[in-house]
Amino acid sequence: MFNEKMYALGSKRSTIREIFEYAKTRSAEIGADKVFDFSIGNPSVPAPDAVNEEIVRQVNQTPSVVLHGYTSAQGDKGVRDTIAANYTRRFGVALSGDDLYMTCGAAASLTVSLHALINDGDEVIVFAPFFPEYRVFVENAGAKLTVLQSDEKTLLPDFNALEKALNPKVKAVLINSPNNPSGVVYDEKTMQTLCDMLKAKSNEYGKPVFLISDEPYRELIYDETTKVPCPMAYYDNVLVCYSYSKSLSLPGERIGYIAVCPKAENAKAIYAAVCGAGRALGFVCAPALFQRVAAACDGMTADLSVYKRNRDLLYNALTSYGFTCVYPDGAFYLFMKAAEEDAKAFCERAKKYELLFVNGADFGCAGWVRIAYCVQTEQIERALPLFKQLAEEYGL
Amino acid sequence: MFNEKMYALGSKRSTIREIFEYAKTRSAEIGADKVFDFSIGNPSVPAPDAVNEEIVRQVNQTPSVVLHGYTSAQGDKGVRDTIAANYTRRFGVALSGDDLYMTCGAAASLTVSLHALINDGDEVIVFAPFFPEYRVFVENAGAKLTVLQSDEKTLLPDFNALEKALNPKVKAVLINSPNNPSGVVYDEKTMQTLCDMLKAKSNEYGKPVFLISDEPYRELIYDETTKVPCPMAYYDNVLVCYSYSKSLSLPGERIGYIAVCPKAENAKAIYAAVCGAGRALGFVCAPALFQRVAAACDGMTADLSVYKRNRDLLYNALTSYGFTCVYPDGAFYLFMKAAEEDAKAFCERAKKYELLFVNGADFGCAGWVRIAYCVQTEQIERALPLFKQLAEEYGL
């Protein structure tokens, strides 16, 4: 009577959502200040002032039929030119407005890119841990998702595994750095090795293996020494999927873009397929007012010092208690080894201390948990003694 | 290398877009005041003041992380409750916030509804003339589009044709009243007859034939006597697809909703499938700020008196010149019989007078043209003598 696959997607509550609901119920029972919810990846710092200032400026200065009117399907030309010029200046990669397609945020960037590239029977490779919606997006576009485990210590790609997995059916490798859920950032050597391998395989197959780079956390890095390499500087067959949700703290407004590397094989045709996919999925254009806000605030960030403080506090404390964590160079997540083999049991044990986090198995990584630190610093400070007790219970 | 179907959708310029480009070129040659472009269905009157006032109010009063944060996937609960209460009050049909799913505009309302309902091999019926993107949306969701001609005089559904076309593979009938491109509004009798037939066929097949009602022009009617019947008052298996684009003149902001009739068979499961389809297509949530604006301004309209004046002026003049037009009760389009059998040749002839409109064949109706009157009234006044000359050339 209806589409069962869509019904399943819509009726199965995600684990993260379940924890969120549990936290609400539990807060009502014992008080919100006694429940420590580290499950949700929702920006906890306000948008930079420039965002609201630009909204008001546009409302006051731009005629209504222009401001709120349709833009072209790929986005307002002036907006795209501005963002492309910034991209070229920031990353040293020549990009024009005609290589950019404005989207309704990161999820749209991904679904549109995948539908543009994928034919039935194609394969897309991701490295665990990975954002679980990738499976929904890839499979719904008609491809098979192949999940490769990462290096156990660094959580960077295992290139032996990749070498073995690559085959002519692979349409794309989908990466996410800084990573949700691990916070790991691909360094230059990792990006170089990955891109060299894709280049070699593309030559071997006589057709490109695309690199789709999902970069909503691109600006969320905390150390002077951390750099997020721009994939287009290493490889041509690249689609960058960007969103302003995390950098500008406006995840509800749904604004981002796809950048098709102009040097990609058949770049113009791929860009046309992106436009076609956006049309077929029902996107029409990205929200008009926020296209202008994005152009005005492109490259700015919300106050990241809160996330840095949270990360340092949490990482230093947890490792000092004996937990094993991967140092998170970016994003606002910390990936921690469960203190027993069964991470689900570990999450349940933590619940006794009112500590709520997400089982790494949800991200394709058994034996780990994700701790989202986009919370008030004070929540972390009050939670630390409980983390300590949890460590002690395990004899760490 | 990429998806050819998406490439085709993205690289083939629509006829309307072609006319728009021609108008730009021609304007540069002879002056914009001498070119009369009636091709684009873009609201020409500003949004009501309440829209920008609400934007500024929200920006000033709502904390940034709340205002610009994720809402739940189906939309903010308060927003949905408000809009549902208005719906119940305005149309006398009980609707709750849990029956509403906020979308990124009309196209999203349609793609999400269709993906929620359709299984491969299903069929969807539309009546010509129809908005051409319906074919893209229906086929991309995996169904076959069946186009039925309407009554030649009234452009209302031909129920004999519908009776013959209905079969157990038909998942839905998709209607659009007030209609783009004809401006025709289904009266109560038409809605009653349609719904009675769908009810009977649903009983006969032992499963519902859904009615999908695409209603972006619902509020754009001009005569005291014109009523737009609410389909849920006539039939249970209904999904209403709404958008604020035309009523509030904000087509670029992408905000609308799907209302699943709570009395539909398996209404809760269908609603879940809607949520799943939104997720699979990459929508996450409708733009957050404009969800609030929609709730605050729901039921308001831009200044429709301009459209009414334009319609009256154009309809009265064109019929007095001898053209055959269907009286447009709503929307901002007028459907006119071409003065020769070949509507394409007629459009070319009109071009000599710098009059630009769209061939009805693009909407599935040979022998007609669409004239969009969402323009400055003064443009119509200056164009009328040219329409008169065109009529005279044909000896009308």
CSV table of C-alpha atoms in Angstrom, one decimal, chain A residues 1-12 14 17 41-48 51-53 55-56 59-60 62 64-65 67-73 104 107-108 111-112 114-120 132-133 136-137 140-141 171 206-208 210 245-246 248-254 265-266 268-270 272-291, chain B residues 1-12 14 17 41-48 51-53 55-56 59-60 62 64-65 67-73 104 107-108 111-112 114-120 132-133 136-137 140-141 171 206-208 210 245-246 248-254 265-266 268-270 272-291:
chain,number,residue,atom,x,y,z
A,1,MET,CA,0.0,0.0,0.0
A,2,PHE,CA,3.0,2.3,0.6
A,3,ASN,CA,6.7,1.9,0.2
A,4,GLU,CA,7.9,-0.5,2.9
A,5,LYS,CA,11.6,0.6,2.6
A,6,MET,CA,10.6,4.2,3.3
A,7,TYR,CA,8.3,3.0,6.1
A,8,ALA,CA,11.2,1.2,7.7
A,9,LEU,CA,13.4,4.2,7.4
A,10,GLY,CA,10.8,6.5,9.0
A,11,SER,CA,9.5,4.2,11.7
A,12,LYS,CA,12.8,2.9,13.1
A,14,SER,CA,17.8,5.9,15.6
A,17,ARG,CA,17.2,9.6,19.1
A,41,GLY,CA,26.0,16.3,17.6
A,42,ASN,CA,24.2,19.6,17.8
A,43,PRO,CA,26.3,22.8,17.8
A,44,SER,CA,26.2,24.3,21.3
A,45,VAL,CA,27.6,27.7,20.5
A,46,PRO,CA,25.6,30.5,18.9
A,47,ALA,CA,26.1,31.5,15.2
A,48,PRO,CA,28.6,34.3,14.8
A,51,VAL,CA,24.8,35.8,10.6
A,52,ASN,CA,21.9,37.6,12.3
A,53,GLU,CA,23.3,40.9,11.2
A,55,ILE,CA,19.8,38.5,7.9
A,56,VAL,CA,18.6,41.8,9.1
A,59,VAL,CA,15.7,42.0,5.0
A,60,ASN,CA,16.1,45.8,5.2
A,62,THR,CA,16.9,43.8,-0.6
A,64,SER,CA,11.3,41.3,-1.2
A,65,VAL,CA,10.7,39.7,-4.6
A,67,LEU,CA,15.4,38.4,-1.6
A,68,HIS,CA,12.7,35.7,-1.3
A,69,GLY,CA,12.5,34.9,-5.0
A,70,TYR,CA,13.7,31.8,-6.8
A,71,THR,CA,17.4,31.7,-7.5
A,72,SER,CA,18.7,29.7,-10.3
A,73,ALA,CA,18.6,26.0,-9.5
A,104,CYS,CA,20.0,22.3,1.4
A,107,ALA,CA,22.6,15.5,3.6
A,108,ALA,CA,21.4,17.1,0.4
A,111,THR,CA,22.2,12.6,-1.8
A,112,VAL,CA,22.5,14.8,-4.9
A,114,LEU,CA,25.4,10.2,-5.1
A,115,HIS,CA,22.3,10.2,-7.4
A,116,ALA,CA,24.4,12.2,-10.0
A,117,LEU,CA,27.1,9.6,-10.1
A,118,ILE,CA,25.6,6.2,-9.3
A,119,ASN,CA,24.1,3.7,-11.6
A,120,ASP,CA,22.5,0.5,-10.4
A,132,PRO,CA,25.3,5.9,9.6
A,133,GLU,CA,23.2,7.9,7.2
A,136,VAL,CA,20.8,5.2,3.7
A,137,PHE,CA,22.0,7.7,1.1
A,140,ASN,CA,18.8,4.7,-1.8
A,141,ALA,CA,20.9,6.0,-4.8
A,171,LYS,CA,32.1,4.4,-8.3
A,206,GLY,CA,40.1,3.5,-17.7
A,207,LYS,CA,37.4,5.4,-15.7
A,208,PRO,CA,37.5,7.5,-12.6
A,210,PHE,CA,35.6,9.4,-7.6
A,245,SER,CA,25.7,23.7,9.7
A,246,LYS,CA,28.6,23.2,12.1
A,248,LEU,CA,28.3,28.7,11.4
A,249,SER,CA,26.1,26.9,14.0
A,250,LEU,CA,23.0,26.9,11.8
A,251,PRO,CA,22.1,23.2,11.2
A,252,GLY,CA,18.4,23.9,11.0
A,253,GLU,CA,18.7,26.3,8.1
A,254,ARG,CA,19.9,23.7,5.6
A,265,GLU,CA,37.0,13.9,-16.1
A,266,ASN,CA,33.8,15.2,-17.7
A,268,LYS,CA,30.8,19.8,-17.0
A,269,ALA,CA,28.7,16.7,-17.5
A,270,ILE,CA,29.0,15.7,-13.8
A,272,ALA,CA,24.9,18.8,-15.2
A,273,ALA,CA,24.1,15.4,-13.5
A,274,VAL,CA,24.3,17.2,-10.1
A,275,CYS,CA,21.8,19.7,-11.4
A,276,GLY,CA,19.6,16.9,-12.7
A,277,ALA,CA,19.8,15.0,-9.4
A,278,GLY,CA,18.8,18.1,-7.4
A,279,ARG,CA,15.8,18.5,-9.7
A,280,ALA,CA,14.7,14.9,-9.6
A,281,LEU,CA,14.9,14.8,-5.7
A,282,GLY,CA,12.8,18.0,-5.5
A,283,PHE,CA,15.3,20.6,-4.3
A,284,VAL,CA,14.5,23.4,-6.8
A,285,CYS,CA,17.0,25.7,-5.1
A,286,ALA,CA,18.8,26.1,-1.8
A,287,PRO,CA,17.0,28.5,0.7
A,288,ALA,CA,17.5,32.0,-0.9
A,289,LEU,CA,18.1,34.2,2.2
A,290,PHE,CA,20.6,31.8,3.6
A,291,GLN,CA,22.4,31.5,0.3
B,1,MET,CA,30.8,7.2,-15.6
B,2,PHE,CA,27.9,9.2,-14.1
B,3,ASN,CA,24.1,8.7,-14.1
B,4,GLU,CA,22.9,9.4,-17.7
B,5,LYS,CA,19.3,10.0,-16.6
B,6,MET,CA,20.4,12.7,-14.1
B,7,TYR,CA,22.7,14.2,-16.8
B,8,ALA,CA,19.8,14.4,-19.2
B,9,LEU,CA,17.6,16.1,-16.5
B,10,GLY,CA,20.3,18.6,-15.7
B,11,SER,CA,21.5,19.4,-19.2
B,12,LYS,CA,18.3,19.9,-21.1
B,14,SER,CA,13.3,23.7,-20.1
B,17,ARG,CA,14.1,28.8,-19.3
B,41,GLY,CA,5.5,31.8,-12.9
B,42,ASN,CA,7.4,33.9,-10.4
B,43,PRO,CA,5.4,35.9,-7.8
B,44,SER,CA,5.6,39.6,-8.8
B,45,VAL,CA,4.2,41.1,-5.5
B,46,PRO,CA,6.3,41.4,-2.3
B,47,ALA,CA,5.8,39.1,0.7
B,48,PRO,CA,3.4,40.5,3.2
B,51,VAL,CA,7.1,37.9,6.8
B,52,ASN,CA,10.1,40.3,7.2
B,53,GLU,CA,8.7,41.5,10.6
B,55,ILE,CA,12.1,37.2,10.6
B,56,VAL,CA,13.5,40.2,12.5
B,59,VAL,CA,16.3,37.0,15.1
B,60,ASN,CA,16.0,39.4,18.0
B,62,THR,CA,15.0,33.6,19.9
B,64,SER,CA,20.6,31.4,18.2
B,65,VAL,CA,21.1,27.8,19.0
B,67,LEU,CA,16.4,29.5,16.2
B,68,HIS,CA,19.0,28.1,13.8
B,69,GLY,CA,19.2,24.6,15.4
B,70,TYR,CA,17.8,21.4,14.0
B,71,THR,CA,14.1,20.9,14.4
B,72,SER,CA,12.8,17.4,14.6
B,73,ALA,CA,12.7,15.8,11.1
B,104,CYS,CA,11.4,22.4,1.6
B,107,ALA,CA,8.6,20.1,-5.1
B,108,ALA,CA,9.8,18.4,-1.9
B,111,THR,CA,8.9,14.0,-4.2
B,112,VAL,CA,8.6,12.9,-0.5
B,114,LEU,CA,5.6,10.0,-4.0
B,115,HIS,CA,8.6,8.1,-2.7
B,116,ALA,CA,6.6,7.3,0.5
B,117,LEU,CA,3.8,5.7,-1.5
B,118,ILE,CA,5.2,4.3,-4.7
B,119,ASN,CA,6.6,0.8,-5.3
B,120,ASP,CA,8.2,-0.1,-8.6
B,132,PRO,CA,5.7,19.2,-16.4
B,133,GLU,CA,7.9,18.4,-13.3
B,136,VAL,CA,10.2,13.9,-13.4
B,137,PHE,CA,9.0,13.4,-9.8
B,140,ASN,CA,12.0,9.1,-10.5
B,141,ALA,CA,10.0,7.6,-7.7
B,171,LYS,CA,-1.3,4.2,-6.6
B,206,GLY,CA,-9.4,-3.6,-1.7
B,207,LYS,CA,-6.7,-1.0,-1.3
B,208,PRO,CA,-6.6,2.7,-1.5
B,210,PHE,CA,-4.6,7.9,-3.0
B,245,SER,CA,5.9,30.0,-2.2
B,246,LYS,CA,3.0,31.6,-4.0
B,248,LEU,CA,3.4,34.4,0.8
B,249,SER,CA,5.6,35.3,-2.2
B,250,LEU,CA,8.7,33.5,-1.0
B,251,PRO,CA,9.4,30.8,-3.6
B,252,GLY,CA,13.2,30.9,-2.9
B,253,GLU,CA,12.9,30.1,0.8
B,254,ARG,CA,11.6,26.6,0.2
B,265,GLU,CA,-6.1,3.8,5.7
B,266,ASN,CA,-2.9,3.2,7.7
B,268,LYS,CA,0.3,6.5,10.8
B,269,ALA,CA,2.3,4.1,8.6
B,270,ILE,CA,2.0,6.5,5.7
B,272,ALA,CA,6.2,7.2,8.9
B,273,ALA,CA,6.9,6.4,5.2
B,274,VAL,CA,6.8,10.2,4.5
B,275,CYS,CA,9.4,10.7,7.3
B,276,GLY,CA,11.5,7.8,5.8
B,277,ALA,CA,11.3,9.3,2.3
B,278,GLY,CA,12.3,12.7,3.5
B,279,ARG,CA,15.3,11.1,5.3
B,280,ALA,CA,16.3,9.0,2.2
B,281,LEU,CA,16.2,12.0,-0.1
B,282,GLY,CA,18.4,14.0,2.2
B,283,PHE,CA,15.9,16.6,3.6
B,284,VAL,CA,16.8,16.3,7.4
B,285,CYS,CA,14.3,19.1,8.3
B,286,ALA,CA,12.7,22.1,6.6
B,287,PRO,CA,14.5,25.4,7.0
B,288,ALA,CA,14.1,26.3,10.7
B,289,LEU,CA,13.7,30.1,10.6
B,290,PHE,CA,11.1,29.8,7.8
B,291,GLN,CA,9.2,27.1,9.7
